[in-house]
Amino acid sequence: AQSVTQLDSHVSVSEGTPVLLRCNYSSSYSPSLFWYVQHPNKGLQLLLKYTSAATLVKGINGFEAEFKKSETSFHLTKPSAHMSDAAEYFCVVSEGGSNYKLTFGKGTLLTVNP
Amino acid sequence: GAGVSQSPSNKVTEKGKDVELRCDPISGHTALYWYRQSLGQGLEFLIYFQGNSAPDKSGLPSDRFSAERTGGSVSTLTIQRTQQEDSAVYLCASSLWGSGAYEQYFGPGTRLTVT
């Protein structure tokens, strides 16, 4: 069975400072990993995905994530936060043989302070 | 192009009534998925369709929940005899299908409130 743990339910940063959202996963098979973002009253949007190619994955809006198999982690980072980054972020896993079934973490609410 | 659309955007119903939620996927997407987002449970997978078939219904919480898809396009999620614990946002997504992990595109959701 697959599972995802987002280590922080809430992260608060100042505009212009780095962002780190932490995610650990558990999977019996070769996983695919995703980060989705959900802005208030908006639908979920894919930020980036890892599917066994390069371990450092670049996404939209300057976000990137690194797949570390030895640590079973897939942390999301951004060098400099912008006010528009304030949203809820979900780390998501799907197992290689059943990539249709997404398992979501509980989410991390990112607050960006001016 | 048009994204995934869902209707209604909001639905308030009385306990015990039946409700139908509709999803229009992106044209050409053969796979369609239903999820539920609630405060207590987070985002949960309910069911997915490949074409008109539903190979995996394992996430449906009870036999009061059912879903169908017709013409490989529109899908309807039906909840019979609604209960207060059914209150949640119901999200639909669609994707291409094949080997590899295709991105699932999500609709805006239907917020269901059972009073």
Tab-separated table of N, CA and C in Angstrom, chain A:
chain	number	residue	atom	x	y	z
A	1	ALA	N	0.845	-1.194	0.000
A	1	ALA	CA	0.000	0.000	0.000
A	1	ALA	C	0.883	1.248	0.000
A	2	GLN	N	0.345	2.289	-0.589
A	2	GLN	CA	1.101	3.534	-0.681
A	2	GLN	C	0.560	4.540	0.308
A	3	SER	N	1.435	5.418	0.780
A	3	SER	CA	0.993	6.479	1.688
A	3	SER	C	1.940	7.661	1.573
A	4	VAL	N	1.463	8.783	2.034
A	4	VAL	CA	2.230	10.021	1.990
A	4	VAL	C	2.094	10.726	3.327
A	5	THR	N	3.203	11.248	3.829
A	5	THR	CA	3.185	12.039	5.045
A	5	THR	C	3.772	13.412	4.763
A	6	GLN	N	2.960	14.422	4.943
A	6	GLN	CA	3.456	15.784	4.845
A	6	GLN	C	3.764	16.226	6.269
A	7	LEU	N	5.000	16.573	6.492
A	7	LEU	CA	5.502	16.720	7.851
A	7	LEU	C	5.021	17.996	8.538
A	8	ASP	N	4.579	18.963	7.784
A	8	ASP	CA	4.121	20.224	8.364
A	8	ASP	C	2.724	20.534	7.845
A	9	SER	N	1.808	20.804	8.759
A	9	SER	CA	0.467	21.179	8.315
A	9	SER	C	0.413	22.654	7.904
A	10	HIS	N	1.332	23.458	8.447
A	10	HIS	CA	1.339	24.890	8.160
A	10	HIS	C	2.777	25.375	8.135
A	11	VAL	N	3.137	26.105	7.064
A	11	VAL	CA	4.448	26.734	6.959
A	11	VAL	C	4.235	28.209	6.667
A	12	SER	N	4.955	29.039	7.407
A	12	SER	CA	4.852	30.485	7.217
A	12	SER	C	6.222	31.039	6.874
A	13	VAL	N	6.315	31.807	5.775
A	13	VAL	CA	7.580	32.399	5.350
A	13	VAL	C	7.344	33.867	5.018
A	14	SER	N	8.427	34.598	4.942
A	14	SER	CA	8.364	35.985	4.489
A	14	SER	C	8.608	36.040	2.993
A	15	GLU	N	7.997	37.009	2.357
A	15	GLU	CA	8.199	37.174	0.916
A	15	GLU	C	9.686	37.337	0.627
A	16	GLY	N	10.157	36.620	-0.412
A	16	GLY	CA	11.557	36.713	-0.791
A	16	GLY	C	12.461	35.695	-0.121
A	17	THR	N	11.949	34.962	0.859
A	17	THR	CA	12.761	33.935	1.533
A	17	THR	C	12.454	32.565	0.943
A	18	PRO	N	13.331	31.572	1.187
A	18	PRO	CA	13.122	30.242	0.587
A	18	PRO	C	11.920	29.516	1.200
A	19	VAL	N	11.371	28.628	0.386
A	19	VAL	CA	10.262	27.775	0.813
A	19	VAL	C	10.724	26.327	0.824
A	20	LEU	N	10.378	25.614	1.889
A	20	LEU	CA	10.628	24.173	1.975
A	20	LEU	C	9.378	23.505	2.518
A	21	LEU	N	8.764	22.648	1.718
A	21	LEU	CA	7.611	21.864	2.163
A	21	LEU	C	8.035	20.396	2.113
A	22	ARG	N	7.901	19.722	3.246
A	22	ARG	CA	8.472	18.395	3.373
A	22	ARG	C	7.441	17.285	3.136
A	23	CYS	N	7.917	16.229	2.480
A	23	CYS	CA	7.039	15.106	2.157
A	23	CYS	C	7.835	13.806	2.221
A	24	ASN	N	7.315	12.820	2.909
A	24	ASN	CA	7.853	11.476	2.884
A	24	ASN	C	6.792	10.527	2.349
A	25	TYR	N	7.219	9.502	1.651
A	25	TYR	CA	6.268	8.589	1.037
A	25	TYR	C	6.598	7.152	1.404
A	26	SER	N	5.609	6.308	1.215
A	26	SER	CA	5.800	4.874	1.359
A	26	SER	C	5.125	4.214	0.176
A	27	SER	N	5.863	3.303	-0.482
A	27	SER	CA	5.295	2.642	-1.652
A	27	SER	C	5.949	1.279	-1.828
A	28	SER	N	5.143	0.312	-2.208
A	28	SER	CA	5.666	-1.038	-2.421
A	28	SER	C	6.343	-1.179	-3.771
A	29	TYR	N	5.994	-0.318	-4.703
A	29	TYR	CA	6.515	-0.411	-6.057
A	29	TYR	C	7.195	0.897	-6.425
A	30	SER	N	7.691	0.960	-7.632
A	30	SER	CA	8.303	2.207	-8.094
A	30	SER	C	7.236	3.287	-8.165
A	31	PRO	N	7.347	4.280	-7.340
A	31	PRO	CA	6.265	5.279	-7.285
A	31	PRO	C	6.424	6.378	-8.323
A	32	SER	N	5.309	6.975	-8.645
A	32	SER	CA	5.302	8.288	-9.276
A	32	SER	C	4.879	9.269	-8.194
A	33	LEU	N	5.513	10.421	-8.190
A	33	LEU	CA	5.256	11.408	-7.147
A	33	LEU	C	4.903	12.749	-7.765
A	34	PHE	N	4.011	13.442	-7.123
A	34	PHE	CA	3.506	14.712	-7.632
A	34	PHE	C	3.396	15.717	-6.489
A	35	TRP	N	3.438	16.963	-6.862
A	35	TRP	CA	2.999	18.045	-5.989
A	35	TRP	C	1.889	18.798	-6.719
A	36	TYR	N	0.768	18.952	-6.003
A	36	TYR	CA	-0.348	19.749	-6.499
A	36	TYR	C	-0.528	20.959	-5.585
A	37	VAL	N	-1.044	22.046	-6.150
A	37	VAL	CA	-1.341	23.241	-5.371
A	37	VAL	C	-2.826	23.563	-5.504
A	38	GLN	N	-3.403	24.059	-4.420
A	38	GLN	CA	-4.812	24.441	-4.425
A	38	GLN	C	-4.933	25.839	-3.829
A	39	HIS	N	-5.233	26.806	-4.683
A	39	HIS	CA	-5.475	28.162	-4.216
A	39	HIS	C	-6.906	28.254	-3.697
A	40	PRO	N	-7.178	29.199	-2.800
A	40	PRO	CA	-8.523	29.295	-2.217
A	40	PRO	C	-9.605	29.341	-3.284
A	41	ASN	N	-10.582	28.471	-3.121
A	41	ASN	CA	-11.740	28.408	-4.028
A	41	ASN	C	-11.348	28.127	-5.471
A	42	LYS	N	-10.215	27.483	-5.641
A	42	LYS	CA	-9.776	27.100	-6.992
A	42	LYS	C	-9.548	25.586	-7.037
A	43	GLY	N	-9.452	25.051	-8.238
A	43	GLY	CA	-9.190	23.629	-8.396
A	43	GLY	C	-7.727	23.292	-8.153
A	44	LEU	N	-7.453	22.006	-8.061
A	44	LEU	CA	-6.084	21.530	-7.890
A	44	LEU	C	-5.301	21.690	-9.189
A	45	GLN	N	-4.066	22.147	-9.062
A	45	GLN	CA	-3.213	22.343	-10.230
A	45	GLN	C	-1.901	21.599	-10.013
A	46	LEU	N	-1.435	20.891	-11.037
A	46	LEU	CA	-0.178	20.168	-10.925
A	46	LEU	C	0.993	21.132	-10.967
A	47	LEU	N	1.883	21.035	-9.984
A	47	LEU	CA	3.114	21.831	-9.955
A	47	LEU	C	4.240	21.111	-10.668
A	48	LEU	N	4.407	19.822	-10.331
A	48	LEU	CA	5.474	19.029	-10.929
A	48	LEU	C	5.230	17.559	-10.657
A	49	LYS	N	5.968	16.706	-11.416
A	49	LYS	CA	5.831	15.260	-11.208
A	49	LYS	C	7.163	14.568	-11.418
A	50	TYR	N	7.359	13.492	-10.686
A	50	TYR	CA	8.515	12.618	-10.823
A	50	TYR	C	8.020	11.257	-11.287
A	51	THR	N	8.642	10.762	-12.381
A	51	THR	CA	8.229	9.455	-12.902
A	51	THR	C	9.433	8.622	-13.290
A	52	SER	N	10.440	8.556	-12.449
A	52	SER	CA	11.631	7.707	-12.587
A	52	SER	C	12.633	8.202	-13.615
A	53	ALA	N	12.524	9.420	-14.019
A	53	ALA	CA	13.558	10.007	-14.877
A	53	ALA	C	14.529	10.769	-13.963
A	54	ALA	N	14.816	12.008	-14.239
A	54	ALA	CA	15.726	12.795	-13.415
A	54	ALA	C	15.186	12.946	-12.002
A	55	THR	N	16.060	12.831	-11.013
A	55	THR	CA	15.601	12.904	-9.628
A	55	THR	C	15.297	14.329	-9.187
A	56	LEU	N	15.882	15.317	-9.856
A	56	LEU	CA	15.549	16.710	-9.566
A	56	LEU	C	14.548	17.163	-10.611
A	57	VAL	N	13.381	17.506	-10.139
A	57	VAL	CA	12.284	17.828	-11.034
A	57	VAL	C	11.943	19.314	-10.916
A	58	LYS	N	11.867	19.967	-12.048
A	58	LYS	CA	11.493	21.383	-12.057
A	58	LYS	C	10.039	21.523	-12.469
A	59	GLY	N	9.334	22.420	-11.789
A	59	GLY	CA	7.931	22.609	-12.075
A	59	GLY	C	7.617	24.038	-12.463
A	60	ILE	N	6.353	24.369	-12.357
A	60	ILE	CA	5.934	25.718	-12.719
A	60	ILE	C	6.204	26.693	-11.584
A	61	ASN	N	6.255	27.972	-11.922
A	61	ASN	CA	6.387	29.062	-10.947
A	61	ASN	C	7.641	28.964	-10.085
A	62	GLY	N	8.699	28.373	-10.604
A	62	GLY	CA	9.965	28.330	-9.903
A	62	GLY	C	10.108	27.242	-8.849
A	63	PHE	N	9.125	26.379	-8.722
A	63	PHE	CA	9.204	25.287	-7.757
A	63	PHE	C	10.013	24.118	-8.317
A	64	GLU	N	10.674	23.402	-7.422
A	64	GLU	CA	11.331	22.162	-7.793
A	64	GLU	C	11.294	21.191	-6.620
A	65	ALA	N	11.511	19.917	-6.928
A	65	ALA	CA	11.501	18.885	-5.895
A	65	ALA	C	12.558	17.851	-6.242
A	66	GLU	N	13.125	17.247	-5.210
A	66	GLU	CA	14.145	16.231	-5.422
A	66	GLU	C	13.677	14.903	-4.850
A	67	PHE	N	13.706	13.872	-5.686
A	67	PHE	CA	13.345	12.524	-5.273
A	67	PHE	C	14.566	11.876	-4.644
A	68	LYS	N	14.461	11.470	-3.379
A	68	LYS	CA	15.557	10.799	-2.686
A	68	LYS	C	15.047	9.442	-2.205
A	69	LYS	N	15.418	8.412	-2.951
A	69	LYS	CA	14.908	7.074	-2.645
A	69	LYS	C	15.397	6.606	-1.282
A	70	SER	N	16.661	6.878	-0.968
A	70	SER	CA	17.228	6.393	0.295
A	70	SER	C	16.517	6.996	1.502
A	71	GLU	N	15.986	8.192	1.329
A	71	GLU	CA	15.281	8.869	2.412
A	71	GLU	C	13.767	8.807	2.246
A	72	THR	N	13.311	8.182	1.194
A	72	THR	CA	11.874	8.148	0.818
A	72	THR	C	11.250	9.530	0.969
A	73	SER	N	11.927	10.523	0.396
A	73	SER	CA	11.442	11.895	0.503
A	73	SER	C	11.263	12.526	-0.864
A	74	PHE	N	10.434	13.544	-0.901
A	74	PHE	CA	10.159	14.302	-2.129
A	74	PHE	C	9.777	15.712	-1.703
A	75	HIS	N	10.751	16.417	-1.157
A	75	HIS	CA	10.491	17.755	-0.617
A	75	HIS	C	10.371	18.791	-1.731
A	76	LEU	N	9.506	19.742	-1.528
A	76	LEU	CA	9.255	20.822	-2.500
A	76	LEU	C	9.977	22.088	-2.036
A	77	THR	N	10.677	22.730	-2.958
A	77	THR	CA	11.412	23.939	-2.611
A	77	THR	C	11.196	25.030	-3.646
A	78	LYS	N	11.450	26.264	-3.187
A	78	LYS	CA	11.458	27.432	-4.073
A	78	LYS	C	12.421	28.430	-3.462
A	79	PRO	N	13.317	29.003	-4.257
A	79	PRO	CA	14.349	29.875	-3.684
A	79	PRO	C	13.799	31.147	-3.040
A	80	SER	N	12.728	31.680	-3.603
A	80	SER	CA	12.241	32.974	-3.142
A	80	SER	C	10.713	33.005	-3.215
A	81	ALA	N	10.071	33.112	-2.068
A	81	ALA	CA	8.604	33.061	-2.022
A	81	ALA	C	7.991	34.367	-2.529
A	82	HIS	N	6.862	34.214	-3.187
A	82	HIS	CA	6.075	35.348	-3.664
A	82	HIS	C	4.718	35.289	-2.999
A	83	MET	N	4.109	36.451	-2.840
A	83	MET	CA	2.804	36.504	-2.173
A	83	MET	C	1.794	35.564	-2.845
A	84	SER	N	1.898	35.443	-4.148
A	84	SER	CA	0.943	34.605	-4.890
A	84	SER	C	1.145	33.112	-4.644
A	85	ASP	N	2.219	32.748	-3.930
A	85	ASP	CA	2.449	31.327	-3.623
A	85	ASP	C	1.600	30.855	-2.455
A	86	ALA	N	0.965	31.767	-1.751
A	86	ALA	CA	0.138	31.383	-0.605
A	86	ALA	C	-0.999	30.489	-1.081
A	87	ALA	N	-1.031	29.271	-0.550
A	87	ALA	CA	-2.002	28.267	-1.002
A	87	ALA	C	-1.791	27.003	-0.177
A	88	GLU	N	-2.579	25.977	-0.486
A	88	GLU	CA	-2.370	24.671	0.136
A	88	GLU	C	-1.680	23.770	-0.878
A	89	TYR	N	-0.698	23.028	-0.395
A	89	TYR	CA	0.118	22.181	-1.255
A	89	TYR	C	-0.043	20.721	-0.830
A	90	PHE	N	-0.236	19.867	-1.822
A	90	PHE	CA	-0.445	18.453	-1.568
A	90	PHE	C	0.650	17.624	-2.232
A	91	CYS	N	1.264	16.765	-1.450
A	91	CYS	CA	2.193	15.771	-1.975
A	91	CYS	C	1.375	14.525	-2.287
A	92	VAL	N	1.630	13.924	-3.444
A	92	VAL	CA	0.767	12.842	-3.932
A	92	VAL	C	1.628	11.707	-4.472
A	93	VAL	N	1.215	10.475	-4.221
A	93	VAL	CA	1.941	9.317	-4.725
A	93	VAL	C	0.996	8.406	-5.491
A	94	SER	N	1.516	7.806	-6.546
A	94	SER	CA	0.784	6.713	-7.189
A	94	SER	C	1.785	5.612	-7.472
A	95	GLU	N	1.353	4.380	-7.332
A	95	GLU	CA	2.268	3.264	-7.517
A	95	GLU	C	2.409	2.941	-8.989
A	96	GLY	N	3.575	2.450	-9.351
A	96	GLY	CA	3.910	2.273	-10.758
A	96	GLY	C	2.905	1.466	-11.540
A	97	GLY	N	2.377	0.424	-10.924
A	97	GLY	CA	1.460	-0.420	-11.682
A	97	GLY	C	0.034	0.073	-11.692
A	98	SER	N	-0.250	1.017	-10.860
A	98	SER	CA	-1.634	1.513	-10.769
A	98	SER	C	-1.606	3.021	-10.691
A	99	ASN	N	-1.067	3.625	-11.731
A	99	ASN	CA	-0.808	5.048	-11.614
A	99	ASN	C	-2.053	5.907	-11.682
A	100	TYR	N	-3.212	5.264	-11.822
A	100	TYR	CA	-4.420	6.053	-11.826
A	100	TYR	C	-4.817	6.485	-10.421
A	101	LYS	N	-4.419	5.720	-9.417
A	101	LYS	CA	-4.944	5.928	-8.075
A	101	LYS	C	-3.984	6.808	-7.299
A	102	LEU	N	-4.377	8.064	-7.123
A	102	LEU	CA	-3.546	9.008	-6.398
A	102	LEU	C	-3.864	8.939	-4.920
A	103	THR	N	-2.812	8.890	-4.114
A	103	THR	CA	-2.968	8.982	-2.668
A	103	THR	C	-2.384	10.315	-2.233
A	104	PHE	N	-3.220	11.136	-1.614
A	104	PHE	CA	-2.845	12.489	-1.235
A	104	PHE	C	-2.365	12.552	0.205
A	105	GLY	N	-1.371	13.424	0.446
A	105	GLY	CA	-1.050	13.791	1.811
A	105	GLY	C	-2.127	14.707	2.365
A	106	LYS	N	-2.009	15.034	3.635
A	106	LYS	CA	-3.023	15.857	4.298
A	106	LYS	C	-2.944	17.323	3.902
A	107	GLY	N	-1.856	17.704	3.254
A	107	GLY	CA	-1.715	19.083	2.800
A	107	GLY	C	-0.885	19.941	3.737
A	108	THR	N	-0.198	20.918	3.151
A	108	THR	CA	0.547	21.931	3.911
A	108	THR	C	0.058	23.289	3.471
A	109	LEU	N	-0.418	24.068	4.414
A	109	LEU	CA	-0.872	25.430	4.122
A	109	LEU	C	0.324	26.365	4.183
A	110	LEU	N	0.619	27.007	3.059
A	110	LEU	CA	1.737	27.950	2.993
A	110	LEU	C	1.206	29.368	3.124
A	111	THR	N	1.713	30.080	4.101
A	111	THR	CA	1.400	31.492	4.301
A	111	THR	C	2.636	32.299	3.940
A	112	VAL	N	2.465	33.359	3.159
A	112	VAL	CA	3.578	34.235	2.796
A	112	VAL	C	3.303	35.615	3.371
A	113	ASN	N	4.192	36.052	4.221
A	113	ASN	CA	4.032	37.353	4.896
A	113	ASN	C	4.800	38.447	4.154
A	114	PRO	N	4.226	39.638	4.065
A	114	PRO	CA	4.907	40.733	3.349
A	114	PRO	C	6.139	41.223	4.116
